[in-house]
Amino acid sequence: MLPQITNRTNGQETRYILSRYIVATDPVLDKNTNTTHIIIFSTRSLRALLVSPSVWNSISSTNIETLDKNILEVLLAAKIIVSPEDNELEIILQRNRAAIASSQTLYECLQPTALCQLGCDYCGQSHRPDTLSHNDQDTVVERIAGRLRQGSYTTLEIGWFGGEPLLGMNAIRRLTPLLQNASSLQQCKYRARVVTNGLRLSKDIATELVCDLGVDEIEVTLDGPADSHDARRHTKGGKPTFARIFENVEWIVKSSQLPVNVTIRCNVDRRNADSVSRLIDQLADLESQDRMSLYFAPIHSWGNDADALCLSREEYAHLEMEWLSHAYFRRFSPPLMPGPKPIVCMAVNPHAELIDPFGNVFNCTEAPMVPAYGEINFYSRGTVRIPEESPHAVRLGAFLDDIAKGRFDCASCPMLPVCGGACPKQWNDGHIPCPSAKLNIKDRLILAWAFSRIDHDTHST
Ligand code: SF4
Ligand code: SF4
C-alpha cells in the first residue's frame, strides 16, 4: 500500500499519496558541502528534486507535520505527491491516447528492397533480391498522398529501412521527389532518415542522400571495433565490413558541408560487451562528437533464438552505466535521463506504418521479411492495394487497452510515462522488453546530477 501524507497546515485535512511514478535514489553525499541528498525523479512530470533525507523520510513515512508548506507545494507541483483521487495510470494512458490522436506527423517507414549484403548472425530477416516495383511505388505514393489529404498533418517523415535500404537507391531516387511533391501539395514539411548498415554509405551516396534526397539523419550500426564487429556483422560471404563502414562514417562526420547527424547504434550481447568501450574510444578519436550520437541496444529475439547469447538484464544495466560514463568522459552526450514516451511505437499509432518491398503493410518494424511469421506473414495488414486485417497486428495495436486491463507489468510500473511499455510485440511474444533504464535509473540520476556539477571543459582526463 502506498504511504499517505496528510496536510493539516491550513487547518483543513487534505490527504495526499506518494505518486506511483516516482524513483528515489539512496542517500548521495555531496562532498563539496558535506551534505547528503536523496534525488527524487517524477517520471510523470520529468522533474528531479534534491531533498534531504529527513524530507524524504517525511514523505515516505506519512509524517506530514515535519514538512514545510512551501516544500509541500513544490512536491505537489512536481507530482511527487498527488491526490489519492487521481487515477494516475488512467491519466498517463489518456495522455498517451491524446498524443497519438493529435500527432501531426505522418510517419511512413519504407523498405525499398529485401536485399542486404550482411549476414549478421542475430538477424531474423530473410533477404532476397527484390525491390519495390514501379507499380507498387506509384501505389505507395498515391496511398501516402491520400493519407496526407485526409489527416491534419504538418510533417511527412519517411524512414528508409531494410534489408539494406541503400541497395534500393533507385527506388529511393524515384520515390523521393514524388513523396516530396505529395507533401508540399498539403503544405507539409518533408524529412527523411535512413537506417543503414553503412557499407554502401560512400561519399557520393551520403552526399546524394543529404543534398538531393532530403535525408537529415543517418543511423549506422557498429557492434564494436573491427574484431567484434566483423565477427558478427560480416558479409553473407563472411568478409569483414568494419573498415569500410568506419571510413564512410568518418568522412560524413568530418564533412562540414553535409548537414546531417549520424547516430551510431551498437547492438550488444555476451560476445561483444567487453569491446564497447574500445568502440567509444575509436569514435571519440574522430573528434566529431557534435555531429555524432551513440546508443547501445541489447540483442533480443527477432523471431529467432538470438537472445540465447544476450546478457542478463542486470548485467546489461550494470555495464551500460560504464559505457554511458565512458562516452560522457569522451565528450559524447549520451541520453542519461529518459524523456516522455507517449507514443511507444508505430504499433499503437495510426499515423504510422511500414511498407515492405512487396507492398505489404505492417504496424511493426520487426515483423516484415521474417520467415518465422509464416509464408504469408501473419502480421501483414494486407497490401498497399488490398487491405486485410491481421489479428496479430490488431493485438499489437490494442497495447494501451491491454495495459489498462493490467495484462502486462507496465500497469504497475513507475517507468511507464518515460518508457511507454517498450515493445508491444515482445510483450505479446512472452518476452519482457523492459529497457535497461528500469534497472539503472537510480544510477543514471546520480550520474546526471554528478555530470551537471562537472565543468564540461575539464572532464576529459
Ligand atoms: S511492436 Fe516492438 S518491434 Fe514492433 S514496432 Fe513496436 S517497438 Fe518495434
Ligand atoms: S516495459 Fe517494463 S519498464 Fe517499460 S513500462 Fe513496461 S514494465 Fe515498465
GROMACS .gro file of C-alpha atoms and ligand atoms in nm:
model
  477
    1MET     CA    1   0.000   0.000   0.000
    2LEU     CA    2   0.127   0.349  -0.083
    3PRO     CA    3   0.221   0.575   0.211
    4GLN     CA    4  -0.022   0.857   0.275
    5ILE     CA    5   0.052   1.218   0.364
    6THR     CA    6  -0.191   1.441   0.545
    7ASN     CA    7  -0.154   1.820   0.521
    8ARG     CA    8  -0.308   2.000   0.817
    9THR     CA    9  -0.112   2.324   0.775
   10ASN     CA   10  -0.416   2.525   0.665
   11GLY     CA   11  -0.646   2.381   0.928
   12GLN     CA   12  -0.813   2.152   0.676
   13GLU     CA   13  -0.727   1.793   0.629
   14THR     CA   14  -0.608   1.724   0.279
   15ARG     CA   15  -0.476   1.382   0.202
   16TYR     CA   16  -0.201   1.308  -0.043
   17ILE     CA   17  -0.027   0.998  -0.151
   18LEU     CA   18   0.314   0.945  -0.295
   19SER     CA   19   0.283   0.929  -0.673
   20ARG     CA   20   0.323   0.585  -0.825
   21TYR     CA   21   0.552   0.747  -1.087
   22ILE     CA   22   0.847   0.817  -0.859
   23VAL     CA   23   1.207   0.698  -0.849
   24ALA     CA   24   1.423   0.787  -0.547
   25THR     CA   25   1.796   0.723  -0.507
   26ASP     CA   26   1.975   0.604  -0.198
   27PRO     CA   27   2.138   0.888   0.001
   28VAL     CA   28   2.411   1.064  -0.201
   29LEU     CA   29   2.691   1.256  -0.032
   30ASP     CA   30   2.779   1.595  -0.180
   31LYS     CA   31   3.149   1.616  -0.097
   32ASN     CA   32   3.162   1.991  -0.169
   33THR     CA   33   2.912   2.078   0.101
   34ASN     CA   34   2.937   1.759   0.305
   35THR     CA   35   2.560   1.722   0.290
   36THR     CA   36   2.356   1.419   0.198
   37HIS     CA   37   2.070   1.426  -0.051
   38ILE     CA   38   1.809   1.196  -0.195
   39ILE     CA   39   1.734   1.258  -0.563
   40ILE     CA   40   1.365   1.208  -0.641
   41PHE     CA   41   1.259   1.186  -1.005
   42SER     CA   42   0.899   1.205  -1.117
   43THR     CA   43   0.860   1.011  -1.441
   44ARG     CA   44   0.522   1.183  -1.475
   45SER     CA   45   0.643   1.547  -1.456
   46LEU     CA   46   1.006   1.470  -1.556
   47ARG     CA   47   1.120   1.684  -1.264
   48ALA     CA   48   1.405   1.579  -1.039
   49LEU     CA   49   1.438   1.724  -0.690
   50LEU     CA   50   1.718   1.706  -0.438
   51VAL     CA   51   1.574   1.663  -0.091
   52SER     CA   52   1.726   1.598   0.247
   53PRO     CA   53   1.693   1.252   0.399
   54SER     CA   54   1.461   1.397   0.663
   55VAL     CA   55   1.223   1.535   0.399
   56TRP     CA   56   1.232   1.202   0.220
   57ASN     CA   57   1.158   1.023   0.546
   58SER     CA   58   0.862   1.252   0.599
   59ILE     CA   59   0.729   1.187   0.251
   60SER     CA   60   0.773   0.816   0.265
   61SER     CA   61   0.663   0.766   0.624
   62THR     CA   62   0.346   0.981   0.612
   63ASN     CA   63   0.489   1.229   0.861
   64ILE     CA   64   0.343   1.541   0.705
   65GLU     CA   65   0.384   1.756   1.016
   66THR     CA   66   0.755   1.786   0.956
   67LEU     CA   67   0.705   1.922   0.604
   68ASP     CA   68   0.712   2.292   0.544
   69LYS     CA   69   0.414   2.422   0.345
   70ASN     CA   70   0.648   2.554   0.074
   71ILE     CA   71   0.811   2.214   0.038
   72LEU     CA   72   0.470   2.054   0.015
   73GLU     CA   73   0.375   2.287  -0.268
   74VAL     CA   74   0.695   2.207  -0.455
   75LEU     CA   75   0.634   1.834  -0.416
   76LEU     CA   76   0.279   1.874  -0.542
   77ALA     CA   77   0.387   2.084  -0.839
   78ALA     CA   78   0.648   1.821  -0.927
   79LYS     CA   79   0.381   1.546  -0.897
   80ILE     CA   80   0.590   1.370  -0.637
   81ILE     CA   81   0.286   1.368  -0.414
   82VAL     CA   82  -0.062   1.361  -0.565
   83SER     CA   83  -0.421   1.347  -0.459
   84PRO     CA   84  -0.547   0.998  -0.379
   85GLU     CA   85  -0.837   1.082  -0.611
   86ASP     CA   86  -0.600   1.080  -0.908
   87ASN     CA   87  -0.617   0.764  -1.113
   88GLU     CA   88  -0.259   0.809  -1.227
   89LEU     CA   89  -0.249   0.509  -1.458
   90GLU     CA   90  -0.557   0.633  -1.639
   91ILE     CA   91  -0.411   0.986  -1.654
   92ILE     CA   92  -0.096   0.854  -1.824
   93LEU     CA   93  -0.287   0.630  -2.063
   94GLN     CA   94  -0.517   0.921  -2.152
   95ARG     CA   95  -0.212   1.139  -2.209
   96ASN     CA   96  -0.071   0.875  -2.442
   97ARG     CA   97  -0.400   0.837  -2.629
   98ALA     CA   98  -0.426   1.215  -2.668
   99ALA     CA   99  -0.069   1.235  -2.803
  100ILE     CA  100  -0.147   0.965  -3.058
  101ALA     CA  101  -0.475   1.130  -3.162
  102SER     CA  102  -0.318   1.473  -3.204
  103SER     CA  103   0.001   1.363  -3.380
  104GLN     CA  104   0.067   1.588  -3.678
  105THR     CA  105   0.340   1.375  -3.829
  106LEU     CA  106   0.262   1.104  -4.082
  107TYR     CA  107   0.542   0.851  -4.049
  108GLU     CA  108   0.592   0.611  -4.338
  109CYS     CA  109   0.866   0.354  -4.296
  110LEU     CA  110   0.956   0.221  -4.640
  111GLN     CA  111   1.165  -0.082  -4.724
  112PRO     CA  112   1.282  -0.022  -5.082
  113THR     CA  113   1.450  -0.362  -5.111
  114ALA     CA  114   1.452  -0.704  -4.947
  115LEU     CA  115   1.824  -0.738  -5.010
  116CYS     CA  116   2.109  -0.696  -4.764
  117GLN     CA  117   2.481  -0.763  -4.811
  118LEU     CA  118   2.536  -0.860  -4.449
  119GLY     CA  119   2.488  -1.193  -4.282
  120CYS     CA  120   2.453  -1.079  -3.919
  121ASP     CA  121   2.416  -1.386  -3.707
  122TYR     CA  122   2.135  -1.239  -3.494
  123CYS     CA  123   1.919  -1.111  -3.781
  124GLY     CA  124   1.578  -1.272  -3.817
  125GLN     CA  125   1.509  -1.145  -4.169
  126SER     CA  126   1.528  -1.349  -4.488
  127HIS     CA  127   1.688  -1.145  -4.769
  128ARG     CA  128   1.604  -1.165  -5.140
  129PRO     CA  129   1.700  -0.954  -5.441
  130ASP     CA  130   1.354  -0.796  -5.469
  131THR     CA  131   1.284  -0.424  -5.490
  132LEU     CA  132   0.957  -0.237  -5.460
  133SER     CA  133   0.820  -0.246  -5.816
  134HIS     CA  134   0.739   0.074  -6.007
  135ASN     CA  135   0.368  -0.016  -5.989
  136ASP     CA  136   0.388  -0.060  -5.614
  137GLN     CA  137   0.595   0.258  -5.580
  138ASP     CA  138   0.321   0.453  -5.760
  139THR     CA  139   0.054   0.296  -5.538
  140VAL     CA  140   0.260   0.381  -5.229
  141VAL     CA  141   0.279   0.746  -5.339
  142GLU     CA  142  -0.098   0.757  -5.405
  143ARG     CA  143  -0.161   0.597  -5.068
  144ILE     CA  144   0.060   0.843  -4.881
  145ALA     CA  145  -0.084   1.141  -5.073
  146GLY     CA  146  -0.434   1.021  -4.975
  147ARG     CA  147  -0.336   0.984  -4.611
  148LEU     CA  148  -0.187   1.334  -4.613
  149ARG     CA  149  -0.508   1.475  -4.763
  150GLN     CA  150  -0.731   1.304  -4.510
  151GLY     CA  151  -0.528   1.390  -4.200
  152SER     CA  152  -0.422   1.713  -4.030
  153TYR     CA  153  -0.052   1.674  -4.080
  154THR     CA  154   0.227   1.928  -4.075
  155THR     CA  155   0.509   1.682  -4.149
  156LEU     CA  156   0.567   1.380  -4.367
  157GLU     CA  157   0.852   1.176  -4.227
  158ILE     CA  158   0.997   0.891  -4.427
  159GLY     CA  159   1.213   0.622  -4.271
  160TRP     CA  160   1.419   0.426  -4.522
  161PHE     CA  161   1.461   0.088  -4.365
  162GLY     CA  162   1.582  -0.255  -4.466
  163GLY     CA  163   1.701  -0.514  -4.563
  164GLU     CA  164   1.968  -0.266  -4.659
  165PRO     CA  165   1.788   0.041  -4.797
  166LEU     CA  166   2.095   0.174  -4.981
  167LEU     CA  167   2.079  -0.131  -5.208
  168GLY     CA  168   1.746   0.013  -5.320
  169MET     CA  169   1.884   0.355  -5.416
  170ASN     CA  170   1.697   0.357  -5.747
  171ALA     CA  171   1.367   0.324  -5.562
  172ILE     CA  172   1.471   0.597  -5.314
  173ARG     CA  173   1.572   0.822  -5.607
  174ARG     CA  174   1.240   0.765  -5.785
  175LEU     CA  175   1.017   0.787  -5.479
  176THR     CA  176   1.170   1.090  -5.307
  177PRO     CA  177   1.059   1.366  -5.549
  178LEU     CA  178   0.713   1.209  -5.576
  179LEU     CA  179   0.676   1.199  -5.198
  180GLN     CA  180   0.818   1.550  -5.159
  181ASN     CA  181   0.565   1.671  -5.414
  182ALA     CA  182   0.275   1.498  -5.234
  183SER     CA  183   0.398   1.653  -4.912
  184SER     CA  184   0.429   2.007  -5.046
  185LEU     CA  185   0.080   1.987  -5.204
  186GLN     CA  186  -0.053   1.958  -4.847
  187GLN     CA  187   0.186   2.227  -4.716
  188CYS     CA  188   0.369   1.964  -4.513
  189LYS     CA  189   0.735   1.966  -4.424
  190TYR     CA  190   0.924   1.668  -4.567
  191ARG     CA  191   1.204   1.491  -4.387
  192ALA     CA  192   1.369   1.154  -4.416
  193ARG     CA  193   1.602   0.938  -4.215
  194VAL     CA  194   1.784   0.624  -4.316
  195VAL     CA  195   1.878   0.322  -4.107
  196THR     CA  196   2.168   0.154  -4.285
  197ASN     CA  197   2.444  -0.096  -4.227
  198GLY     CA  198   2.675   0.175  -4.366
  199LEU     CA  199   2.865  -0.045  -4.610
  200ARG     CA  200   2.738   0.141  -4.916
  201LEU     CA  201   2.733   0.480  -4.747
  202SER     CA  202   3.012   0.616  -4.966
  203LYS     CA  203   3.097   0.982  -5.003
  204ASP     CA  204   2.882   1.007  -5.319
  205ILE     CA  205   2.582   0.821  -5.177
  206ALA     CA  206   2.590   1.016  -4.849
  207THR     CA  207   2.610   1.346  -5.039
  208GLU     CA  208   2.322   1.245  -5.265
  209LEU     CA  209   2.107   1.133  -4.971
  210VAL     CA  210   2.156   1.456  -4.781
  211CYS     CA  211   2.177   1.712  -5.061
  212ASP     CA  212   1.928   1.566  -5.310
  213LEU     CA  213   1.706   1.319  -5.125
  214GLY     CA  214   1.601   1.509  -4.812
  215VAL     CA  215   1.775   1.284  -4.558
  216ASP     CA  216   1.871   1.467  -4.238
  217GLU     CA  217   1.950   1.174  -4.010
  218ILE     CA  218   2.153   0.861  -4.072
  219GLU     CA  219   2.174   0.567  -3.834
  220VAL     CA  220   2.458   0.320  -3.874
  221THR     CA  221   2.521   0.005  -3.671
  222LEU     CA  222   2.869  -0.073  -3.540
  223ASP     CA  223   2.886  -0.365  -3.299
  224GLY     CA  224   3.226  -0.276  -3.154
  225PRO     CA  225   3.571  -0.217  -3.302
  226ALA     CA  226   3.680  -0.425  -3.602
  227ASP     CA  227   3.740  -0.757  -3.423
  228SER     CA  228   3.399  -0.763  -3.252
  229HIS     CA  229   3.202  -0.607  -3.534
  230ASP     CA  230   3.345  -0.827  -3.808
  231ALA     CA  231   3.285  -1.144  -3.608
  232ARG     CA  232   2.909  -1.090  -3.637
  233ARG     CA  233   2.830  -0.816  -3.892
  234HIS     CA  234   3.024  -0.968  -4.182
  235THR     CA  235   2.905  -1.003  -4.539
  236LYS     CA  236   2.698  -1.304  -4.635
  237GLY     CA  237   3.025  -1.445  -4.769
  238GLY     CA  238   3.198  -1.389  -4.434
  239LYS     CA  239   3.408  -1.087  -4.533
  240PRO     CA  240   3.484  -0.808  -4.281
  241THR     CA  241   3.289  -0.484  -4.307
  242PHE     CA  242   3.407  -0.261  -4.023
  243ALA     CA  243   3.690  -0.077  -4.201
  244ARG     CA  244   3.473   0.038  -4.490
  245ILE     CA  245   3.179   0.141  -4.268
  246PHE     CA  246   3.404   0.331  -4.029
  247GLU     CA  247   3.573   0.511  -4.317
  248ASN     CA  248   3.228   0.609  -4.451
  249VAL     CA  249   3.116   0.738  -4.110
  250GLU     CA  250   3.444   0.927  -4.067
  251TRP     CA  251   3.402   1.105  -4.400
  252ILE     CA  252   3.047   1.214  -4.318
  253VAL     CA  253   3.113   1.346  -3.968
  254LYS     CA  254   3.426   1.529  -4.085
  255SER     CA  255   3.248   1.685  -4.380
  256SER     CA  256   3.134   2.025  -4.261
  257GLN     CA  257   2.922   2.084  -4.574
  258LEU     CA  258   2.691   1.790  -4.510
  259PRO     CA  259   2.407   1.895  -4.275
  260VAL     CA  260   2.331   1.556  -4.127
  261ASN     CA  261   2.363   1.392  -3.789
  262VAL     CA  262   2.493   1.039  -3.760
  263THR     CA  263   2.368   0.808  -3.488
  264ILE     CA  264   2.575   0.500  -3.410
  265ARG     CA  265   2.382   0.205  -3.275
  266CYS     CA  266   2.578  -0.068  -3.101
  267ASN     CA  267   2.397  -0.400  -3.052
  268VAL     CA  268   2.536  -0.580  -2.751
  269ASP     CA  269   2.532  -0.936  -2.629
  270ARG     CA  270   2.764  -1.151  -2.422
  271ARG     CA  271   3.019  -1.178  -2.705
  272ASN     CA  272   3.096  -0.809  -2.766
  273ALA     CA  273   3.015  -0.646  -2.429
  274ASP     CA  274   3.380  -0.606  -2.334
  275SER     CA  275   3.465  -0.425  -2.657
  276VAL     CA  276   3.207  -0.145  -2.636
  277SER     CA  277   3.445   0.096  -2.459
  278ARG     CA  278   3.703   0.048  -2.735
  279LEU     CA  279   3.440   0.143  -2.993
  280ILE     CA  280   3.355   0.456  -2.792
  281ASP     CA  281   3.727   0.547  -2.791
  282GLN     CA  282   3.764   0.488  -3.162
  283LEU     CA  283   3.462   0.705  -3.239
  284ALA     CA  284   3.573   0.974  -2.992
  285ASP     CA  285   3.913   0.992  -3.161
  286LEU     CA  286   3.734   1.127  -3.470
  287GLU     CA  287   3.672   1.440  -3.261
  288SER     CA  288   3.333   1.496  -3.420
  289GLN     CA  289   3.109   1.446  -3.118
  290ASP     CA  290   2.897   1.744  -3.225
  291ARG     CA  291   2.792   1.552  -3.539
  292MET     CA  292   2.754   1.211  -3.386
  293SER     CA  293   2.549   1.045  -3.115
  294LEU     CA  294   2.558   0.687  -3.000
  295TYR     CA  295   2.338   0.446  -2.814
  296PHE     CA  296   2.352   0.084  -2.708
  297ALA     CA  297   2.085  -0.182  -2.750
  298PRO     CA  298   2.068  -0.534  -2.612
  299ILE     CA  299   2.025  -0.812  -2.867
  300HIS     CA  300   1.679  -0.965  -2.845
  301SER     CA  301   1.488  -1.238  -3.017
  302TRP     CA  302   1.389  -1.142  -3.375
  303GLY     CA  303   1.165  -1.439  -3.441
  304ASN     CA  304   1.475  -1.649  -3.367
  305ASP     CA  305   1.693  -1.757  -3.076
  306ALA     CA  306   1.930  -1.455  -3.090
  307ASP     CA  307   1.850  -1.382  -2.727
  308ALA     CA  308   2.027  -1.704  -2.623
  309LEU     CA  309   2.358  -1.513  -2.614
  310CYS     CA  310   2.227  -1.200  -2.451
  311LEU     CA  311   2.349  -1.064  -2.119
  312SER     CA  312   2.114  -1.088  -1.825
  313ARG     CA  313   1.913  -0.770  -1.778
  314GLU     CA  314   2.105  -0.694  -1.460
  315GLU     CA  315   2.446  -0.746  -1.627
  316TYR     CA  316   2.346  -0.528  -1.920
  317ALA     CA  317   2.213  -0.248  -1.699
  318HIS     CA  318   2.532  -0.251  -1.493
  319LEU     CA  319   2.765  -0.247  -1.792
  320GLU     CA  320   2.562   0.019  -1.964
  321MET     CA  321   2.640   0.261  -1.681
  322GLU     CA  322   3.012   0.209  -1.754
  323TRP     CA  323   2.957   0.275  -2.125
  324LEU     CA  324   2.746   0.585  -2.058
  325SER     CA  325   3.009   0.726  -1.821
  326HIS     CA  326   3.288   0.644  -2.061
  327ALA     CA  327   3.103   0.805  -2.351
  328TYR     CA  328   3.042   1.115  -2.142
  329PHE     CA  329   3.407   1.143  -2.045
  330ARG     CA  330   3.496   1.111  -2.413
  331ARG     CA  331   3.276   1.417  -2.476
  332PHE     CA  332   2.968   1.247  -2.617
  333SER     CA  333   2.631   1.347  -2.475
  334PRO     CA  334   2.461   1.014  -2.421
  335PRO     CA  335   2.100   1.040  -2.309
  336LEU     CA  336   2.112   0.967  -1.937
  337MET     CA  337   1.760   1.053  -1.834
  338PRO     CA  338   1.469   0.918  -2.035
  339GLY     CA  339   1.225   1.167  -2.185
  340PRO     CA  340   0.849   1.133  -2.219
  341LYS     CA  341   0.727   0.843  -2.431
  342PRO     CA  342   0.359   0.894  -2.502
  343ILE     CA  343   0.371   0.700  -2.831
  344VAL     CA  344   0.560   0.379  -2.775
  345CYS     CA  345   0.593   0.286  -3.143
  346MET     CA  346   0.406   0.254  -3.470
  347ALA     CA  347   0.209  -0.045  -3.341
  348VAL     CA  348  -0.020   0.188  -3.146
  349ASN     CA  349  -0.003   0.482  -3.386
  350PRO     CA  350  -0.249   0.500  -3.676
  351HIS     CA  351  -0.038   0.784  -3.821
  352ALA     CA  352   0.248   0.542  -3.888
  353GLU     CA  353   0.300   0.228  -4.091
  354LEU     CA  354   0.566   0.020  -4.264
  355ILE     CA  355   0.551  -0.091  -4.626
  356ASP     CA  356   0.779  -0.379  -4.724
  357PRO     CA  357   0.945  -0.437  -5.066
  358PHE     CA  358   0.645  -0.646  -5.179
  359GLY     CA  359   0.389  -0.379  -5.093
  360ASN     CA  360   0.273  -0.548  -4.772
  361VAL     CA  361   0.165  -0.316  -4.492
  362PHE     CA  362   0.267  -0.362  -4.127
  363ASN     CA  363   0.237  -0.179  -3.796
  364CYS     CA  364   0.566  -0.318  -3.662
  365THR     CA  365   0.919  -0.273  -3.792
  366GLU     CA  366   1.035  -0.619  -3.685
  367ALA     CA  367   0.757  -0.818  -3.849
  368PRO     CA  368   0.836  -0.799  -4.224
  369MET     CA  369   1.057  -1.049  -4.404
  370VAL     CA  370   1.079  -1.281  -4.104
  371PRO     CA  371   1.008  -1.640  -4.214
  372ALA     CA  372   0.918  -1.737  -3.857
  373TYR     CA  373   0.597  -1.534  -3.900
  374GLY     CA  374   0.461  -1.758  -4.173
  375GLU     CA  375   0.480  -1.793  -4.550
  376ILE     CA  376   0.204  -1.534  -4.559
  377ASN     CA  377   0.325  -1.315  -4.276
  378PHE     CA  378   0.060  -1.322  -4.005
  379TYR     CA  379   0.143  -0.964  -3.903
  380SER     CA  380   0.068  -0.831  -4.252
  381ARG     CA  381  -0.230  -0.595  -4.278
  382GLY     CA  382  -0.274  -0.676  -4.646
  383THR     CA  383  -0.105  -0.485  -4.923
  384VAL     CA  384  -0.100  -0.127  -5.047
  385ARG     CA  385  -0.368  -0.245  -5.295
  386ILE     CA  386  -0.584  -0.474  -5.082
  387PRO     CA  387  -0.607  -0.407  -4.709
  388GLU     CA  388  -0.671  -0.702  -4.485
  389GLU     CA  389  -0.678  -0.701  -4.107
  390SER     CA  390  -0.442  -0.922  -3.912
  391PRO     CA  391  -0.543  -1.036  -3.562
  392HIS     CA  392  -0.175  -1.022  -3.465
  393ALA     CA  393  -0.144  -0.660  -3.579
  394VAL     CA  394  -0.472  -0.572  -3.404
  395ARG     CA  395  -0.336  -0.731  -3.088
  396LEU     CA  396  -0.027  -0.505  -3.102
  397GLY     CA  397  -0.247  -0.202  -3.166
  398ALA     CA  398  -0.454  -0.275  -2.854
  399PHE     CA  399  -0.149  -0.237  -2.631
  400LEU     CA  400  -0.276   0.062  -2.430
  401ASP     CA  401  -0.606  -0.116  -2.363
  402ASP     CA  402  -0.410  -0.423  -2.256
  403ILE     CA  403  -0.209  -0.214  -2.010
  404ALA     CA  404  -0.532  -0.062  -1.876
  405LYS     CA  405  -0.659  -0.416  -1.817
  406GLY     CA  406  -0.339  -0.498  -1.627
  407ARG     CA  407  -0.234  -0.755  -1.885
  408PHE     CA  408   0.134  -0.651  -1.867
  409ASP     CA  409   0.360  -0.533  -1.582
  410CYS     CA  410   0.353  -0.181  -1.728
  411ALA     CA  411   0.024  -0.121  -1.545
  412SER     CA  412   0.207  -0.103  -1.214
  413CYS     CA  413   0.547   0.021  -1.328
  414PRO     CA  414   0.684   0.363  -1.225
  415MET     CA  415   0.864   0.391  -1.560
  416LEU     CA  416   0.550   0.388  -1.777
  417PRO     CA  417   0.546   0.764  -1.857
  418VAL     CA  418   0.905   0.754  -1.986
  419CYS     CA  419   0.903   0.404  -2.131
  420GLY     CA  420   0.560   0.369  -2.284
  421GLY     CA  421   0.579  -0.007  -2.245
  422ALA     CA  422   0.890  -0.057  -2.463
  423CYS     CA  423   0.763  -0.306  -2.720
  424PRO     CA  424   0.409  -0.440  -2.760
  425LYS     CA  425   0.532  -0.722  -2.980
  426GLN     CA  426   0.780  -0.853  -2.727
  427TRP     CA  427   0.520  -0.846  -2.450
  428ASN     CA  428   0.279  -1.035  -2.674
  429ASP     CA  429   0.553  -1.284  -2.765
  430GLY     CA  430   0.601  -1.357  -2.395
  431HIS     CA  431   0.930  -1.167  -2.358
  432ILE     CA  432   0.995  -0.889  -2.108
  433PRO     CA  433   1.120  -0.588  -2.305
  434CYS     CA  434   1.185  -0.351  -2.014
  435PRO     CA  435   1.463  -0.107  -2.107
  436SER     CA  436   1.783  -0.107  -1.906
  437ALA     CA  437   1.678   0.225  -1.751
  438LYS     CA  438   1.425   0.038  -1.542
  439LEU     CA  439   1.715  -0.126  -1.359
  440ASN     CA  440   1.973   0.154  -1.365
  441ILE     CA  441   1.756   0.465  -1.339
  442LYS     CA  442   1.887   0.544  -0.988
  443ASP     CA  443   2.246   0.526  -1.111
  444ARG     CA  444   2.150   0.742  -1.409
  445LEU     CA  445   2.003   1.003  -1.175
  446ILE     CA  446   2.319   1.015  -0.967
  447LEU     CA  447   2.537   1.031  -1.278
  448ALA     CA  448   2.326   1.308  -1.433
  449TRP     CA  449   2.350   1.504  -1.110
  450ALA     CA  450   2.726   1.447  -1.089
  451PHE     CA  451   2.777   1.546  -1.453
  452SER     CA  452   2.574   1.862  -1.408
  453ARG     CA  453   2.829   1.963  -1.147
  454ILE     CA  454   3.134   1.893  -1.364
  455ASP     CA  455   3.279   2.160  -1.584
  456HIS     CA  456   3.249   2.014  -1.934
  457ASP     CA  457   3.587   2.160  -2.024
  458THR     CA  458   3.773   1.979  -1.753
  459HIS     CA  459   3.633   1.627  -1.761
  460SER     CA  460   3.822   1.466  -2.045
  461THR     CA  461   4.113   1.332  -1.847
  462SF4     S1  462   0.595  -0.363  -3.153
  462SF4    FE1  463   0.808  -0.362  -3.084
  462SF4     S2  464   0.929  -0.431  -3.263
  462SF4    FE2  465   0.724  -0.367  -3.335
  462SF4     S3  466   0.748  -0.150  -3.391
  462SF4    FE3  467   0.676  -0.157  -3.178
  462SF4     S4  468   0.865  -0.147  -3.055
  462SF4    FE4  469   0.924  -0.206  -3.264
  463SF4     S1  470   0.822  -0.215  -2.048
  463SF4    FE1  471   0.900  -0.256  -1.845
  463SF4     S2  472   0.997  -0.062  -1.780
  463SF4    FE2  473   0.859  -0.015  -1.951
  463SF4     S3  474   0.666   0.045  -1.854
  463SF4    FE3  475   0.654  -0.176  -1.904
  463SF4     S4  476   0.718  -0.280  -1.716
  463SF4    FE4  477   0.788  -0.067  -1.703
   0.00000   0.00000   0.00000
